[in-house]
């Protein structure tokens, strides 16, 4: 066999298998109660609506277009629908401000490619979405901590840190709503502070809105891009790059996401998409547009009801079964609860023990930290938890946590 490692480009050394994805492969066993995979419940997909839309498109006048090459910007009626959707969120824009991507994961890759040179600093929350770290790491940045809740990092100290490491501060990234992995939401004041910080640093701010539609309680908070539009005088003056997706609402399988941003950035991303995959699948964009136009509001309302119940079940089971010394977030939406164990405990060791002795799985928190801290944290996803699994699974998890705690 060839020795490949010395033939790969330097960036390939940063491409490591995702612990979560590797783990998920092992956990696909029927007797395991899993809180690991942060995926939508397939039982809630709008199957019939998709089946109808695909057959109508393929049997009708759009078939040729649906099966043909298309423009890199994306299917215009879908971009028009999205521009109106963004308008409802307080972001006044046109289709010229929207690029369709193959999921928001592709948007993160393109934005990393567009803004990060080797040794540049990417500011990310700690913990943050693992897929963003994977996407950015290919462009060889270093990471510094973005702490919107207030920290002693000033623009000057960020700049100094980046210069010492041989680069510049190049971008900030966060999921302001129901973050993956913590489930937490950044409030209005913190969003304003964050935008101020990015303005002072003069860097782009990537707003990952993957879970935005899944709010189960509390008042909505304006997207950062909406605040940016207000303070800068319109979308084409903004620095916020909003990444949206249909993956958490209608279906991840069609791979339809979007970036909403100032037109000069969109134009550059279009070139990137041309070079990368020409365009996202035409038929999926046409079908997604049909299904979204007819069903988005009712379907997301149904999802909110279903997932809210699951969140509540897991939260109440945690209150019942977790020993003192264990704390967790109470997310207002999304799919995740973030559990902090006592400092001395290790989430990865606990997972091993928990799978072996109690057949319960979750994701250890370390993977979500760019600096590999957070060993005593774990992520629980409630999106697939039915009543019996939530109660039984958390009871078992509580049991193994108590045991490990007692062993000291
Ligand atoms: C925070 C966040 N951003 C982006 C994504 C990527 O989703 P997709 O590429 O399916 O849009 C995910 C998926 O889990 C996510 O959790």
mmCIF file of C-alpha atoms and ligand atoms in Angstrom:
data_model
loop_
_atom_site.group_PDB
_atom_site.id
_atom_site.type_symbol
_atom_site.label_atom_id
_atom_site.label_comp_id
_atom_site.label_asym_id
_atom_site.label_seq_id
_atom_site.Cartn_x
_atom_site.Cartn_y
_atom_site.Cartn_z
ATOM 1 C CA UNK A 1 0.000 0.000 0.000
ATOM 2 C CA UNK A 2 1.163 3.546 -0.775
ATOM 3 C CA UNK A 3 2.341 5.764 2.085
ATOM 4 C CA UNK A 4 -0.239 8.506 1.588
ATOM 5 C CA UNK A 5 0.349 10.837 4.525
ATOM 6 C CA UNK A 6 3.422 12.559 3.045
ATOM 7 C CA UNK A 7 1.594 13.071 -0.239
ATOM 8 C CA UNK A 8 -1.408 14.867 1.207
ATOM 9 C CA UNK A 9 -1.418 18.688 1.297
ATOM 10 C CA UNK A 10 -0.641 20.202 4.708
ATOM 11 C CA UNK A 11 -4.319 21.059 5.241
ATOM 12 C CA UNK A 12 -5.224 17.365 5.179
ATOM 13 C CA UNK A 13 -3.443 16.798 8.490
ATOM 14 C CA UNK A 14 -6.137 18.934 10.120
ATOM 15 C CA UNK A 15 -8.893 16.759 8.695
ATOM 16 C CA UNK A 16 -9.713 14.269 11.388
ATOM 17 C CA UNK A 17 -12.608 11.849 11.549
ATOM 18 C CA UNK A 18 -15.450 13.374 13.557
ATOM 19 C CA UNK A 19 -15.692 11.655 16.917
ATOM 20 C CA UNK A 20 -19.438 12.017 16.763
ATOM 21 C CA UNK A 21 -19.851 10.465 13.348
ATOM 22 C CA UNK A 22 -17.516 7.595 14.233
ATOM 23 C CA UNK A 23 -19.431 7.093 17.427
ATOM 24 C CA UNK A 24 -22.816 7.113 15.745
ATOM 25 C CA UNK A 25 -21.734 4.171 13.625
ATOM 26 C CA UNK A 26 -21.088 2.123 16.754
ATOM 27 C CA UNK A 27 -24.346 3.089 18.372
ATOM 28 C CA UNK A 28 -26.647 1.851 15.683
ATOM 29 C CA UNK A 29 -27.784 -1.090 17.795
ATOM 30 C CA UNK A 30 -31.411 -1.662 18.676
ATOM 31 C CA UNK A 31 -30.970 -2.105 22.428
ATOM 32 C CA UNK A 32 -29.194 1.227 22.930
ATOM 33 C CA UNK A 33 -31.158 4.258 24.064
ATOM 34 C CA UNK A 34 -29.345 7.022 22.282
ATOM 35 C CA UNK A 35 -29.291 10.729 23.076
ATOM 36 C CA UNK A 36 -26.272 11.033 20.768
ATOM 37 C CA UNK A 37 -27.407 11.867 17.246
ATOM 38 C CA UNK A 38 -28.579 15.440 16.834
ATOM 39 C CA UNK A 39 -30.808 14.612 13.901
ATOM 40 C CA UNK A 40 -34.452 15.342 13.084
ATOM 41 C CA UNK A 41 -36.961 12.575 13.723
ATOM 42 C CA UNK A 42 -37.614 10.878 10.351
ATOM 43 C CA UNK A 43 -41.136 10.070 11.521
ATOM 44 C CA UNK A 44 -41.830 13.810 11.313
ATOM 45 C CA UNK A 45 -40.662 14.355 7.738
ATOM 46 C CA UNK A 46 -43.391 15.602 5.348
ATOM 47 C CA UNK A 47 -43.082 12.447 3.200
ATOM 48 C CA UNK A 48 -46.362 12.803 1.373
ATOM 49 C CA UNK A 49 -45.726 16.409 0.435
ATOM 50 C CA UNK A 50 -42.302 15.474 -0.934
ATOM 51 C CA UNK A 51 -43.690 12.469 -2.817
ATOM 52 C CA UNK A 52 -46.357 14.652 -4.449
ATOM 53 C CA UNK A 53 -43.907 17.416 -5.311
ATOM 54 C CA UNK A 54 -41.362 15.062 -6.891
ATOM 55 C CA UNK A 55 -43.979 13.293 -8.988
ATOM 56 C CA UNK A 56 -45.656 16.553 -10.066
ATOM 57 C CA UNK A 57 -42.325 18.068 -11.061
ATOM 58 C CA UNK A 58 -41.156 14.994 -12.942
ATOM 59 C CA UNK A 59 -44.489 14.457 -14.683
ATOM 60 C CA UNK A 60 -44.998 18.121 -15.552
ATOM 61 C CA UNK A 61 -43.465 20.895 -17.601
ATOM 62 C CA UNK A 62 -40.624 21.474 -15.181
ATOM 63 C CA UNK A 63 -39.110 18.023 -15.638
ATOM 64 C CA UNK A 64 -36.507 19.170 -18.146
ATOM 65 C CA UNK A 65 -35.383 22.014 -15.914
ATOM 66 C CA UNK A 66 -35.411 19.815 -12.815
ATOM 67 C CA UNK A 67 -33.106 17.271 -14.411
ATOM 68 C CA UNK A 68 -30.874 19.790 -16.170
ATOM 69 C CA UNK A 69 -27.821 21.816 -15.110
ATOM 70 C CA UNK A 70 -28.796 25.082 -13.507
ATOM 71 C CA UNK A 71 -27.380 28.411 -12.323
ATOM 72 C CA UNK A 72 -24.948 28.484 -9.388
ATOM 73 C CA UNK A 73 -26.978 31.101 -7.449
ATOM 74 C CA UNK A 74 -29.853 28.644 -7.074
ATOM 75 C CA UNK A 75 -33.448 28.285 -8.294
ATOM 76 C CA UNK A 76 -34.903 31.780 -8.507
ATOM 77 C CA UNK A 77 -38.398 31.052 -7.110
ATOM 78 C CA UNK A 78 -36.759 29.438 -4.056
ATOM 79 C CA UNK A 79 -34.483 32.460 -3.602
ATOM 80 C CA UNK A 80 -37.559 34.709 -3.895
ATOM 81 C CA UNK A 81 -39.372 32.640 -1.278
ATOM 82 C CA UNK A 82 -36.323 32.841 0.990
ATOM 83 C CA UNK A 83 -35.991 36.600 0.518
ATOM 84 C CA UNK A 84 -39.608 36.942 1.720
ATOM 85 C CA UNK A 85 -38.912 34.516 4.594
ATOM 86 C CA UNK A 86 -35.869 36.558 5.652
ATOM 87 C CA UNK A 87 -38.082 39.665 5.444
ATOM 88 C CA UNK A 88 -40.372 38.108 8.057
ATOM 89 C CA UNK A 89 -37.339 37.812 10.321
ATOM 90 C CA UNK A 90 -36.624 41.525 9.965
ATOM 91 C CA UNK A 91 -34.078 41.215 7.167
ATOM 92 C CA UNK A 92 -35.093 43.181 4.127
ATOM 93 C CA UNK A 93 -33.321 41.650 1.129
ATOM 94 C CA UNK A 94 -33.718 40.463 -2.464
ATOM 95 C CA UNK A 95 -32.781 37.213 -4.232
ATOM 96 C CA UNK A 96 -29.460 38.952 -5.060
ATOM 97 C CA UNK A 97 -28.623 38.535 -1.386
ATOM 98 C CA UNK A 98 -29.254 34.794 -1.388
ATOM 99 C CA UNK A 99 -27.163 31.845 -2.506
ATOM 100 C CA UNK A 100 -28.556 28.311 -2.308
ATOM 101 C CA UNK A 101 -26.029 25.861 -0.857
ATOM 102 C CA UNK A 102 -26.000 22.105 -0.378
ATOM 103 C CA UNK A 103 -26.940 22.352 3.286
ATOM 104 C CA UNK A 104 -25.529 25.021 5.573
ATOM 105 C CA UNK A 105 -22.483 22.806 6.034
ATOM 106 C CA UNK A 106 -21.405 23.745 2.517
ATOM 107 C CA UNK A 107 -21.907 27.405 3.369
ATOM 108 C CA UNK A 108 -19.548 27.021 6.341
ATOM 109 C CA UNK A 109 -16.948 25.414 4.103
ATOM 110 C CA UNK A 110 -17.237 28.200 1.505
ATOM 111 C CA UNK A 111 -17.055 30.918 4.142
ATOM 112 C CA UNK A 112 -13.949 29.329 5.637
ATOM 113 C CA UNK A 113 -12.443 29.164 2.147
ATOM 114 C CA UNK A 114 -13.375 32.762 1.443
ATOM 115 C CA UNK A 115 -12.109 34.347 4.643
ATOM 116 C CA UNK A 116 -9.449 32.163 6.280
ATOM 117 C CA UNK A 117 -5.787 32.087 5.315
ATOM 118 C CA UNK A 118 -3.409 29.771 7.201
ATOM 119 C CA UNK A 119 -2.648 31.049 10.751
ATOM 120 C CA UNK A 120 -5.565 33.480 10.730
ATOM 121 C CA UNK A 121 -7.680 33.507 13.850
ATOM 122 C CA UNK A 122 -11.290 32.347 13.782
ATOM 123 C CA UNK A 123 -13.264 33.437 16.842
ATOM 124 C CA UNK A 124 -15.624 30.668 17.927
ATOM 125 C CA UNK A 125 -17.726 30.043 21.008
ATOM 126 C CA UNK A 126 -16.477 27.429 23.444
ATOM 127 C CA UNK A 127 -18.093 24.946 22.966
ATOM 128 C CA UNK A 128 -19.195 25.334 19.351
ATOM 129 C CA UNK A 129 -20.649 23.290 16.481
ATOM 130 C CA UNK A 130 -18.166 20.568 15.647
ATOM 131 C CA UNK A 131 -19.005 20.697 11.929
ATOM 132 C CA UNK A 132 -17.952 24.350 11.824
ATOM 133 C CA UNK A 133 -14.583 23.470 13.342
ATOM 134 C CA UNK A 134 -14.226 20.713 10.746
ATOM 135 C CA UNK A 135 -15.147 23.047 7.903
ATOM 136 C CA UNK A 136 -12.837 25.855 9.026
ATOM 137 C CA UNK A 137 -9.909 23.662 10.060
ATOM 138 C CA UNK A 138 -9.265 22.683 6.431
ATOM 139 C CA UNK A 139 -8.156 26.301 5.903
ATOM 140 C CA UNK A 140 -5.608 26.042 8.712
ATOM 141 C CA UNK A 141 -6.709 28.774 11.092
ATOM 142 C CA UNK A 142 -6.096 28.970 14.811
ATOM 143 C CA UNK A 143 -9.005 29.513 17.156
ATOM 144 C CA UNK A 144 -9.674 32.010 19.875
ATOM 145 C CA UNK A 145 -12.635 32.133 22.168
ATOM 146 C CA UNK A 146 -15.636 34.236 21.312
ATOM 147 C CA UNK A 147 -17.397 34.960 24.587
ATOM 148 C CA UNK A 148 -20.476 37.051 23.856
ATOM 149 C CA UNK A 149 -21.628 36.880 27.459
ATOM 150 C CA UNK A 150 -18.770 39.248 28.307
ATOM 151 C CA UNK A 151 -15.106 38.540 28.768
ATOM 152 C CA UNK A 152 -11.920 40.454 29.190
ATOM 153 C CA UNK A 153 -10.957 39.863 25.566
ATOM 154 C CA UNK A 154 -10.869 43.227 23.828
ATOM 155 C CA UNK A 155 -10.428 43.869 20.122
ATOM 156 C CA UNK A 156 -6.823 44.856 20.880
ATOM 157 C CA UNK A 157 -6.091 41.608 22.716
ATOM 158 C CA UNK A 158 -7.664 39.542 19.932
ATOM 159 C CA UNK A 159 -5.558 41.407 17.378
ATOM 160 C CA UNK A 160 -2.397 40.953 19.417
ATOM 161 C CA UNK A 161 -3.050 37.240 19.852
ATOM 162 C CA UNK A 162 -3.612 36.789 16.128
ATOM 163 C CA UNK A 163 -0.490 38.775 15.175
ATOM 164 C CA UNK A 164 1.650 36.770 17.617
ATOM 165 C CA UNK A 165 0.407 33.595 15.955
ATOM 166 C CA UNK A 166 1.375 34.956 12.557
ATOM 167 C CA UNK A 167 -2.061 35.840 11.229
ATOM 168 C CA UNK A 168 -4.967 38.239 11.641
ATOM 169 C CA UNK A 169 -8.402 37.947 13.162
ATOM 170 C CA UNK A 170 -10.386 36.854 10.124
ATOM 171 C CA UNK A 171 -13.906 35.960 11.217
ATOM 172 C CA UNK A 172 -16.271 35.221 14.085
ATOM 173 C CA UNK A 173 -18.735 32.324 14.063
ATOM 174 C CA UNK A 174 -21.610 31.431 16.320
ATOM 175 C CA UNK A 175 -25.061 29.850 16.532
ATOM 176 C CA UNK A 176 -27.009 32.528 18.412
ATOM 177 C CA UNK A 177 -30.137 30.416 18.835
ATOM 178 C CA UNK A 178 -30.409 27.035 20.589
ATOM 179 C CA UNK A 179 -26.820 26.291 19.863
ATOM 180 C CA UNK A 180 -25.401 22.942 18.981
ATOM 181 C CA UNK A 181 -24.158 21.671 21.449
ATOM 182 C CA UNK A 182 -25.432 23.710 24.435
ATOM 183 C CA UNK A 183 -28.989 24.606 23.443
ATOM 184 C CA UNK A 184 -28.351 28.136 24.698
ATOM 185 C CA UNK A 185 -29.521 31.361 23.079
ATOM 186 C CA UNK A 186 -27.640 34.654 22.991
ATOM 187 C CA UNK A 187 -29.889 37.525 24.084
ATOM 188 C CA UNK A 188 -30.416 40.819 22.302
ATOM 189 C CA UNK A 189 -27.839 42.746 24.335
ATOM 190 C CA UNK A 190 -25.151 40.125 23.722
ATOM 191 C CA UNK A 191 -25.949 40.177 19.985
ATOM 192 C CA UNK A 192 -25.441 43.933 19.924
ATOM 193 C CA UNK A 193 -22.133 43.570 21.818
ATOM 194 C CA UNK A 194 -20.998 40.904 19.412
ATOM 195 C CA UNK A 195 -21.813 43.002 16.384
ATOM 196 C CA UNK A 196 -19.960 45.927 17.983
ATOM 197 C CA UNK A 197 -16.937 43.706 18.583
ATOM 198 C CA UNK A 198 -16.926 42.517 14.964
ATOM 199 C CA UNK A 199 -17.354 46.078 13.741
ATOM 200 C CA UNK A 200 -14.410 47.207 15.847
ATOM 201 C CA UNK A 201 -12.318 44.284 14.624
ATOM 202 C CA UNK A 202 -13.671 44.909 11.118
ATOM 203 C CA UNK A 203 -14.349 41.220 10.519
ATOM 204 C CA UNK A 204 -17.262 39.216 9.101
ATOM 205 C CA UNK A 205 -19.615 37.537 11.552
ATOM 206 C CA UNK A 206 -21.097 34.172 10.556
ATOM 207 C CA UNK A 207 -24.555 33.724 12.054
ATOM 208 C CA UNK A 208 -25.456 30.031 11.927
ATOM 209 C CA UNK A 209 -29.239 29.909 12.206
ATOM 210 C CA UNK A 210 -29.682 26.144 11.780
ATOM 211 C CA UNK A 211 -32.249 25.813 14.601
ATOM 212 C CA UNK A 212 -33.882 29.256 14.331
ATOM 213 C CA UNK A 213 -37.369 27.933 13.480
ATOM 214 C CA UNK A 214 -37.469 25.520 16.418
ATOM 215 C CA UNK A 215 -38.404 27.804 19.336
ATOM 216 C CA UNK A 216 -40.565 26.146 21.992
ATOM 217 C CA UNK A 217 -40.963 29.008 24.451
ATOM 218 C CA UNK A 218 -40.025 32.622 25.064
ATOM 219 C CA UNK A 219 -40.034 35.552 22.690
ATOM 220 C CA UNK A 220 -37.980 35.407 19.490
ATOM 221 C CA UNK A 221 -34.778 37.449 19.421
ATOM 222 C CA UNK A 222 -33.942 39.405 16.275
ATOM 223 C CA UNK A 223 -31.286 37.756 14.123
ATOM 224 C CA UNK A 224 -27.901 39.482 14.223
ATOM 225 C CA UNK A 225 -28.226 40.148 10.501
ATOM 226 C CA UNK A 226 -31.446 42.099 11.212
ATOM 227 C CA UNK A 227 -29.625 44.220 13.806
ATOM 228 C CA UNK A 228 -26.785 44.697 11.356
ATOM 229 C CA UNK A 229 -29.226 45.832 8.618
ATOM 230 C CA UNK A 230 -30.700 48.376 11.052
ATOM 231 C CA UNK A 231 -27.400 49.805 12.199
ATOM 232 C CA UNK A 232 -25.611 49.765 8.855
ATOM 233 C CA UNK A 233 -28.474 51.083 6.729
ATOM 234 C CA UNK A 234 -29.299 48.014 4.624
ATOM 235 C CA UNK A 235 -28.221 44.500 3.793
ATOM 236 C CA UNK A 236 -25.565 45.454 1.270
ATOM 237 C CA UNK A 237 -23.689 47.361 4.006
ATOM 238 C CA UNK A 238 -23.736 44.489 6.504
ATOM 239 C CA UNK A 239 -20.918 42.255 7.732
ATOM 240 C CA UNK A 240 -23.120 39.415 9.016
ATOM 241 C CA UNK A 241 -23.328 36.256 6.921
ATOM 242 C CA UNK A 242 -26.518 34.395 7.765
ATOM 243 C CA UNK A 243 -26.496 30.630 7.140
ATOM 244 C CA UNK A 244 -29.936 29.030 6.987
ATOM 245 C CA UNK A 245 -31.062 25.481 6.259
ATOM 246 C CA UNK A 246 -34.160 23.369 5.627
ATOM 247 C CA UNK A 247 -32.407 20.418 7.284
ATOM 248 C CA UNK A 248 -33.952 20.838 10.724
ATOM 249 C CA UNK A 249 -37.418 21.748 9.475
ATOM 250 C CA UNK A 250 -38.371 19.961 6.242
ATOM 251 C CA UNK A 251 -35.593 17.455 5.480
ATOM 252 C CA UNK A 252 -31.801 17.221 5.670
ATOM 253 C CA UNK A 253 -31.682 14.615 2.900
ATOM 254 C CA UNK A 254 -32.376 17.053 0.062
ATOM 255 C CA UNK A 255 -29.360 19.132 1.173
ATOM 256 C CA UNK A 256 -30.850 22.576 0.718
ATOM 257 C CA UNK A 257 -29.489 25.497 2.703
ATOM 258 C CA UNK A 258 -28.780 29.145 1.976
ATOM 259 C CA UNK A 259 -26.560 32.094 2.750
ATOM 260 C CA UNK A 260 -28.142 35.525 3.107
ATOM 261 C CA UNK A 261 -25.605 38.347 2.997
ATOM 262 C CA UNK A 262 -24.407 41.515 1.307
ATOM 263 C CA UNK A 263 -24.398 41.085 -2.461
ATOM 264 C CA UNK A 264 -20.603 41.441 -2.942
ATOM 265 C CA UNK A 265 -20.096 38.411 -0.664
ATOM 266 C CA UNK A 266 -22.826 36.442 -2.454
ATOM 267 C CA UNK A 267 -21.173 37.183 -5.808
ATOM 268 C CA UNK A 268 -17.870 35.791 -4.547
ATOM 269 C CA UNK A 269 -19.593 32.730 -3.072
ATOM 270 C CA UNK A 270 -21.300 32.099 -6.417
ATOM 271 C CA UNK A 271 -17.857 31.842 -8.041
ATOM 272 C CA UNK A 272 -16.823 29.458 -5.324
ATOM 273 C CA UNK A 273 -19.885 27.317 -5.916
ATOM 274 C CA UNK A 274 -19.219 27.259 -9.653
ATOM 275 C CA UNK A 275 -15.762 25.892 -8.967
ATOM 276 C CA UNK A 276 -16.966 23.459 -6.337
ATOM 277 C CA UNK A 277 -20.166 21.748 -7.540
ATOM 278 C CA UNK A 278 -21.672 24.113 -10.153
ATOM 279 C CA UNK A 279 -24.989 24.227 -8.289
ATOM 280 C CA UNK A 280 -27.064 22.359 -5.730
ATOM 281 C CA UNK A 281 -29.340 19.674 -7.239
ATOM 282 C CA UNK A 282 -31.959 21.395 -9.417
ATOM 283 C CA UNK A 283 -34.748 18.954 -8.655
ATOM 284 C CA UNK A 284 -34.260 19.219 -4.905
ATOM 285 C CA UNK A 285 -34.403 22.994 -4.999
ATOM 286 C CA UNK A 286 -37.591 22.977 -7.082
ATOM 287 C CA UNK A 287 -39.210 20.400 -4.812
ATOM 288 C CA UNK A 288 -38.076 22.187 -1.647
ATOM 289 C CA UNK A 289 -39.595 25.390 -2.962
ATOM 290 C CA UNK A 290 -42.949 23.705 -3.612
ATOM 291 C CA UNK A 291 -43.038 22.009 -0.226
ATOM 292 C CA UNK A 292 -41.864 25.100 1.685
ATOM 293 C CA UNK A 293 -44.346 27.385 -0.088
ATOM 294 C CA UNK A 294 -47.249 25.095 0.817
ATOM 295 C CA UNK A 295 -46.288 23.578 4.148
ATOM 296 C CA UNK A 296 -43.453 25.448 5.921
ATOM 297 C CA UNK A 297 -45.545 27.327 8.502
ATOM 298 C CA UNK A 298 -47.875 24.467 9.446
ATOM 299 C CA UNK A 299 -45.077 21.923 9.421
ATOM 300 C CA UNK A 300 -42.729 23.935 11.637
ATOM 301 C CA UNK A 301 -45.623 24.587 14.059
ATOM 302 C CA UNK A 302 -46.192 20.811 14.278
ATOM 303 C CA UNK A 303 -42.464 20.215 14.833
ATOM 304 C CA UNK A 304 -42.342 22.779 17.618
ATOM 305 C CA UNK A 305 -45.163 20.977 19.431
ATOM 306 C CA UNK A 306 -43.563 17.576 19.008
ATOM 307 C CA UNK A 307 -40.030 18.562 20.010
ATOM 308 C CA UNK A 308 -41.211 20.762 22.888
ATOM 309 C CA UNK A 309 -42.835 17.697 24.471
ATOM 310 C CA UNK A 310 -39.616 15.703 24.095
ATOM 311 C CA UNK A 311 -37.526 18.476 25.582
ATOM 312 C CA UNK A 312 -39.880 18.671 28.552
ATOM 313 C CA UNK A 313 -39.756 14.912 29.092
ATOM 314 C CA UNK A 314 -35.955 14.843 29.136
ATOM 315 C CA UNK A 315 -35.705 17.938 31.339
ATOM 316 C CA UNK A 316 -38.101 16.528 33.900
ATOM 317 C CA UNK A 317 -36.334 13.143 33.846
ATOM 318 C CA UNK A 318 -33.032 14.943 34.458
ATOM 319 C CA UNK A 319 -34.526 16.747 37.474
ATOM 320 C CA UNK A 320 -35.755 13.425 38.790
ATOM 321 C CA UNK A 321 -32.649 11.315 38.233
ATOM 322 C CA UNK A 322 -29.499 13.426 38.235
ATOM 323 C CA UNK A 323 -27.549 13.673 41.476
ATOM 324 C CA UNK A 324 -26.496 16.946 43.063
ATOM 325 C CA UNK A 325 -23.381 18.384 41.446
ATOM 326 C CA UNK A 326 -24.700 17.815 37.911
ATOM 327 C CA UNK A 327 -26.181 20.819 36.072
ATOM 328 C CA UNK A 328 -27.747 21.265 32.640
ATOM 329 C CA UNK A 329 -29.073 23.904 30.284
ATOM 330 C CA UNK A 330 -32.811 24.510 29.773
ATOM 331 C CA UNK A 331 -33.002 25.294 26.066
ATOM 332 C CA UNK A 332 -35.846 27.400 24.703
ATOM 333 C CA UNK A 333 -35.613 25.509 21.421
ATOM 334 C CA UNK A 334 -33.455 23.350 19.164
ATOM 335 C CA UNK A 335 -32.467 19.767 19.898
ATOM 336 C CA UNK A 336 -29.838 19.804 22.622
ATOM 337 C CA UNK A 337 -29.307 19.872 26.373
ATOM 338 C CA UNK A 338 -25.781 20.411 27.672
ATOM 339 C CA UNK A 339 -24.891 18.648 30.885
ATOM 340 C CA UNK A 340 -21.991 19.656 33.147
ATOM 341 C CA UNK A 341 -20.708 16.869 35.364
ATOM 342 C CA UNK A 342 -18.468 17.373 38.389
ATOM 343 C CA UNK A 343 -14.977 18.597 37.336
ATOM 344 C CA UNK A 344 -13.333 15.272 38.101
ATOM 345 C CA UNK A 345 -15.559 13.319 35.718
ATOM 346 C CA UNK A 346 -14.747 12.619 32.091
ATOM 347 C CA UNK A 347 -17.592 12.492 29.558
ATOM 348 C CA UNK A 348 -15.759 10.064 27.267
ATOM 349 C CA UNK A 349 -15.092 7.606 30.130
ATOM 350 C CA UNK A 350 -18.684 7.975 31.231
ATOM 351 C CA UNK A 351 -19.902 7.152 27.711
ATOM 352 C CA UNK A 352 -17.894 3.942 27.644
ATOM 353 C CA UNK A 353 -19.249 2.906 30.995
ATOM 354 C CA UNK A 354 -22.761 3.994 30.166
ATOM 355 C CA UNK A 355 -22.885 2.039 26.899
ATOM 356 C CA UNK A 356 -21.362 -1.039 28.511
ATOM 357 C CA UNK A 357 -23.437 -1.168 31.659
ATOM 358 C CA UNK A 358 -26.648 0.731 30.914
ATOM 359 C CA UNK A 359 -26.872 0.766 27.085
ATOM 360 C CA UNK A 360 -27.320 4.540 27.007
ATOM 361 C CA UNK A 361 -25.425 6.821 24.631
ATOM 362 C CA UNK A 362 -24.700 10.557 24.337
ATOM 363 C CA UNK A 363 -21.847 12.646 22.983
ATOM 364 C CA UNK A 364 -18.894 13.606 25.213
ATOM 365 C CA UNK A 365 -18.453 17.393 25.220
ATOM 366 C CA UNK A 366 -14.741 17.649 24.518
ATOM 367 C CA UNK A 367 -15.220 17.297 20.750
ATOM 368 C CA UNK A 368 -17.031 20.652 20.655
ATOM 369 C CA UNK A 369 -14.124 22.581 22.162
ATOM 370 C CA UNK A 370 -11.498 23.906 19.740
ATOM 371 C CA UNK A 371 -8.977 23.779 22.614
ATOM 372 C CA UNK A 372 -9.969 20.252 23.730
ATOM 373 C CA UNK A 373 -11.193 21.418 27.147
ATOM 374 C CA UNK A 374 -14.672 20.564 28.445
ATOM 375 C CA UNK A 375 -13.889 16.949 29.394
ATOM 376 C CA UNK A 376 -16.555 16.999 32.123
ATOM 377 C CA UNK A 377 -19.412 17.892 29.761
ATOM 378 C CA UNK A 378 -21.808 15.835 27.641
ATOM 379 C CA UNK A 379 -24.430 16.636 24.999
ATOM 380 C CA UNK A 380 -27.872 15.087 25.073
ATOM 381 C CA UNK A 381 -30.128 15.331 22.057
ATOM 382 C CA UNK A 382 -33.852 15.024 22.723
ATOM 383 C CA UNK A 383 -35.047 15.080 19.106
ATOM 384 C CA UNK A 384 -35.556 11.311 18.885
ATOM 385 C CA UNK A 385 -36.632 10.695 22.474
ATOM 386 C CA UNK A 386 -40.030 9.064 22.860
ATOM 387 C CA UNK A 387 -41.644 9.043 26.286
ATOM 388 C CA UNK A 388 -40.473 5.616 27.349
ATOM 389 C CA UNK A 389 -36.913 6.146 26.073
ATOM 390 C CA UNK A 390 -36.623 9.553 27.701
ATOM 391 C CA UNK A 391 -37.712 8.291 31.102
ATOM 392 C CA UNK A 392 -35.856 5.017 31.033
ATOM 393 C CA UNK A 393 -32.740 6.395 29.331
ATOM 394 C CA UNK A 394 -32.261 9.298 31.728
ATOM 395 C CA UNK A 395 -32.950 7.038 34.727
ATOM 396 C CA UNK A 396 -30.168 4.736 33.529
ATOM 397 C CA UNK A 397 -27.860 7.655 32.845
ATOM 398 C CA UNK A 398 -28.520 8.981 36.346
ATOM 399 C CA UNK A 399 -27.645 5.559 37.726
ATOM 400 C CA UNK A 400 -24.269 5.376 35.976
ATOM 401 C CA UNK A 401 -23.419 8.986 36.920
ATOM 402 C CA UNK A 402 -24.164 8.210 40.589
ATOM 403 C CA UNK A 403 -22.018 5.097 40.445
ATOM 404 C CA UNK A 404 -19.044 6.924 38.947
ATOM 405 C CA UNK A 405 -19.457 9.779 41.433
ATOM 406 C CA UNK A 406 -19.526 7.335 44.343
ATOM 407 C CA UNK A 407 -16.289 5.756 43.146
ATOM 408 C CA UNK A 408 -14.735 9.236 43.362
HETATM 409 C C1 LIG B 1 -25.294 24.371 14.188
HETATM 410 C C2 LIG B 1 -25.344 23.628 12.901
HETATM 411 N N1 LIG B 1 -25.011 24.247 11.786
HETATM 412 C C3 LIG B 1 -25.036 23.639 10.600
HETATM 413 C C4 LIG B 1 -25.401 22.302 10.489
HETATM 414 C C5 LIG B 1 -25.351 21.669 9.129
HETATM 415 O O1 LIG B 1 -26.596 21.331 8.687
HETATM 416 P P1 LIG B 1 -26.973 21.170 7.148
HETATM 417 O O2 LIG B 1 -25.691 21.115 6.361
HETATM 418 O O3 LIG B 1 -27.738 19.920 7.066
HETATM 419 O O4 LIG B 1 -27.758 22.391 6.805
HETATM 420 C C6 LIG B 1 -25.756 21.593 11.634
HETATM 421 C C7 LIG B 1 -26.112 20.162 11.543
HETATM 422 O O5 LIG B 1 -26.188 19.446 12.493
HETATM 423 C C8 LIG B 1 -25.731 22.280 12.875
HETATM 424 O O6 LIG B 1 -26.038 21.645 14.022
#
